Amino acid sequence: NMKKTLIILYLAFLCFSTSYANEISAQLFGIKIYDNIKNYININTSKNSDSTFFLNTEEKPFNGLIKNSNLGTYQLSTNKQKKILLITGVKNFSEVGDQKFENKCENEISSFKILLANNYNKNVSEFDKKYYKSSNEMGRDYLFFSNELKFNKGSKKLILQIMCSYTSIDNYVHSTLYVSLIDESYSVQNSLKVWKRTKPYNNILVELNF
């Protein structure tokens, strides 16, 4: 009887662990992808029916948000049906573009890779490095250094992305760290329409014409 009980408990634990692992793989910062935005923020549908971008603020904080102490801002993007397709934590840096340039953004990538690999039961080596470039309407150039890990959740394709973007303004390198969970087709329809893949680059300052 004792043996039977132990086996049942072990099986229950296994089921719980598996379902918990599956649960974790669909969320980031306590927010579940494909959920309705209304689960996390009060929306006045009459006023905000067209909005597909949401920012965590003191006035309108996201319900259940689990913050990371290294990130300052949190954003959610949805489709028109208010289904969350992008969860992002953001941190901004500003550094003088000279010999003392440290690339603080890239220095923070490895710790997030380890953290997310552990959380999603993946290996750090599964992240692919990708490089992109884009220009805005005013001709300002942006570089993107992206670490991407693709995985499936049922029939859905998801991307874990840890990325740095760079641009130069008045001899300063302005960089932004993004830690995101994204629906892959959303990424293709949005960012990848504007960004161009480039060859790997070693020196941000050279690429930004310092």
XYZ file of C-alpha atoms in Angstrom:
210
model
C 0.000 0.000 0.000
C 2.819 2.363 0.942
C 4.547 1.557 -2.355
C 1.313 2.221 -4.295
C 0.849 5.538 -2.512
C 4.422 6.578 -3.320
C 3.971 5.673 -6.994
C 0.716 7.668 -7.159
C 2.382 10.643 -5.456
C 5.351 10.419 -7.836
C 3.055 10.314 -10.889
C 1.057 13.249 -9.539
C 4.309 15.168 -9.029
C 5.384 14.352 -12.591
C 2.065 15.569 -13.998
C 2.261 18.719 -11.897
C 5.868 19.374 -12.971
C 5.027 18.835 -16.643
C 1.953 21.031 -16.563
C 3.849 23.665 -14.590
C 6.664 23.594 -17.147
C 4.142 23.978 -19.978
C 2.508 26.832 -18.086
C 5.829 28.631 -17.642
C 6.812 28.342 -21.304
C 3.903 30.541 -22.392
C 4.630 33.473 -20.105
C 7.214 36.117 -19.332
C 7.246 38.502 -16.347
C 4.080 36.789 -15.072
C 2.134 37.622 -18.237
C 0.847 34.876 -20.504
C 1.124 35.261 -24.262
C -2.167 34.894 -26.225
C -4.147 35.971 -23.139
C -6.610 38.844 -23.509
C -5.080 42.173 -22.452
C -8.141 42.738 -20.229
C -6.701 40.162 -17.806
C -3.799 42.534 -17.104
C -5.080 46.082 -17.530
C -8.459 47.801 -17.285
C -9.474 48.885 -20.746
C -12.180 51.381 -21.495
C -13.275 49.689 -24.728
C -15.145 52.728 -26.013
C -12.009 54.905 -25.815
C -9.151 52.455 -26.395
C -10.646 50.045 -28.899
C -7.946 50.797 -31.519
C -4.944 50.682 -29.200
C -2.623 47.689 -29.673
C 0.331 48.941 -27.574
C 0.263 49.098 -23.783
C 2.823 50.443 -21.310
C 3.067 49.545 -17.625
C 2.715 52.841 -15.710
C 2.040 53.916 -12.129
C -1.437 55.056 -13.173
C -2.139 51.857 -15.142
C 0.069 49.029 -13.837
C -0.194 45.549 -15.357
C -1.946 43.109 -13.006
C 0.316 40.238 -11.917
C 3.464 41.742 -13.455
C 6.641 40.157 -12.035
C 9.376 42.739 -12.514
C 13.054 42.022 -13.103
C 15.258 44.402 -11.101
C 17.506 45.020 -14.143
C 14.683 46.251 -16.372
C 12.824 49.533 -16.090
C 9.894 49.476 -18.507
C 7.383 46.836 -19.590
C 5.339 46.812 -22.786
C 2.637 44.610 -24.278
C 1.418 44.534 -27.873
C -1.794 42.909 -29.048
C -3.726 42.235 -32.215
C -7.061 43.965 -32.897
C -8.827 41.224 -30.911
C -6.756 42.275 -27.851
C -4.772 39.005 -27.750
C -1.239 39.562 -26.377
C 1.381 38.736 -29.045
C 4.430 40.498 -27.577
C 5.679 40.814 -23.977
C 8.784 42.977 -23.496
C 10.959 44.288 -20.671
C 13.198 47.253 -21.576
C 16.312 49.004 -20.256
C 17.962 52.109 -21.782
C 21.653 53.053 -21.820
C 23.529 56.138 -22.991
C 27.314 56.045 -23.420
C 29.906 58.366 -24.926
C 31.029 57.005 -28.301
C 34.793 57.007 -27.716
C 37.543 54.621 -26.574
C 35.829 54.244 -23.206
C 32.691 52.801 -24.833
C 31.793 49.645 -22.871
C 28.719 48.379 -24.738
C 26.803 48.040 -21.469
C 23.770 46.676 -23.277
C 25.610 43.678 -24.700
C 27.276 43.068 -21.311
C 23.840 42.344 -19.821
C 22.760 39.848 -22.496
C 24.540 36.758 -21.147
C 22.903 36.867 -17.697
C 19.445 37.082 -19.323
C 20.292 34.172 -21.632
C 21.138 32.005 -18.607
C 18.030 33.138 -16.722
C 15.635 32.484 -19.601
C 17.269 29.213 -20.638
C 16.737 27.952 -17.075
C 13.144 29.217 -16.927
C 12.191 27.594 -20.215
C 14.197 24.399 -19.708
C 16.405 25.186 -22.724
C 20.132 25.348 -23.315
C 21.964 28.673 -23.656
C 23.611 27.319 -26.836
C 20.159 27.134 -28.498
C 20.039 30.925 -28.866
C 20.836 32.059 -32.445
C 22.700 35.329 -32.951
C 21.217 37.567 -35.635
C 22.161 41.049 -36.830
C 19.797 43.587 -38.389
C 19.859 47.181 -39.598
C 17.151 49.747 -40.282
C 16.730 53.467 -40.923
C 13.834 55.647 -39.822
C 12.078 58.261 -41.958
C 14.583 60.912 -40.837
C 17.496 58.788 -42.044
C 18.721 57.781 -38.597
C 20.407 54.359 -38.637
C 19.660 51.662 -36.083
C 21.600 48.451 -35.473
C 20.095 45.396 -33.791
C 22.027 42.538 -32.191
C 19.505 39.820 -31.425
C 19.740 36.514 -29.543
C 16.744 34.383 -30.515
C 15.467 31.045 -29.317
C 12.501 29.568 -31.199
C 10.158 26.965 -29.735
C 6.632 25.655 -30.184
C 3.732 25.856 -27.762
C 1.133 23.512 -29.203
C 0.489 24.775 -32.741
C 1.924 28.229 -31.961
C 5.483 29.270 -32.812
C 7.194 31.521 -30.274
C 10.485 33.403 -30.038
C 12.407 34.252 -26.888
C 14.458 37.293 -27.819
C 17.194 39.165 -25.964
C 18.207 42.100 -28.107
C 20.210 45.314 -28.124
C 19.394 48.189 -30.449
C 21.923 50.962 -31.113
C 21.853 54.433 -32.635
C 24.123 57.497 -32.368
C 23.013 60.977 -31.322
C 25.503 63.842 -30.702
C 28.547 61.602 -30.089
C 26.575 59.351 -27.754
C 25.628 55.746 -28.386
C 22.043 55.222 -27.270
C 21.294 51.564 -26.766
C 18.237 49.690 -25.542
C 17.987 46.184 -24.143
C 14.797 44.270 -24.963
C 13.882 40.976 -23.282
C 10.846 39.582 -25.076
C 8.510 36.688 -25.698
C 6.972 37.085 -29.168
C 4.549 35.270 -31.420
C 6.717 34.430 -34.449
C 4.210 35.481 -37.129
C 3.729 38.819 -35.296
C 7.502 39.361 -35.471
C 7.587 38.561 -39.199
C 4.697 40.920 -39.960
C 6.121 43.804 -37.905
C 9.861 44.087 -37.145
C 11.137 41.874 -39.950
C 9.284 43.909 -42.569
C 11.391 46.944 -41.622
C 14.708 45.383 -40.589
C 17.327 44.006 -42.988
C 19.551 41.076 -42.011
C 23.241 42.019 -42.059
C 26.545 40.231 -41.645
C 27.839 39.960 -38.052
C 29.682 43.089 -36.919
C 32.322 43.340 -34.192
C 32.572 47.066 -33.661
C 29.439 49.099 -32.942
C 31.341 52.422 -33.135
C 32.609 51.669 -36.647
C 29.142 50.574 -37.775
C 27.652 53.825 -36.396
C 30.377 55.908 -38.171
C 32.174 57.252 -35.072
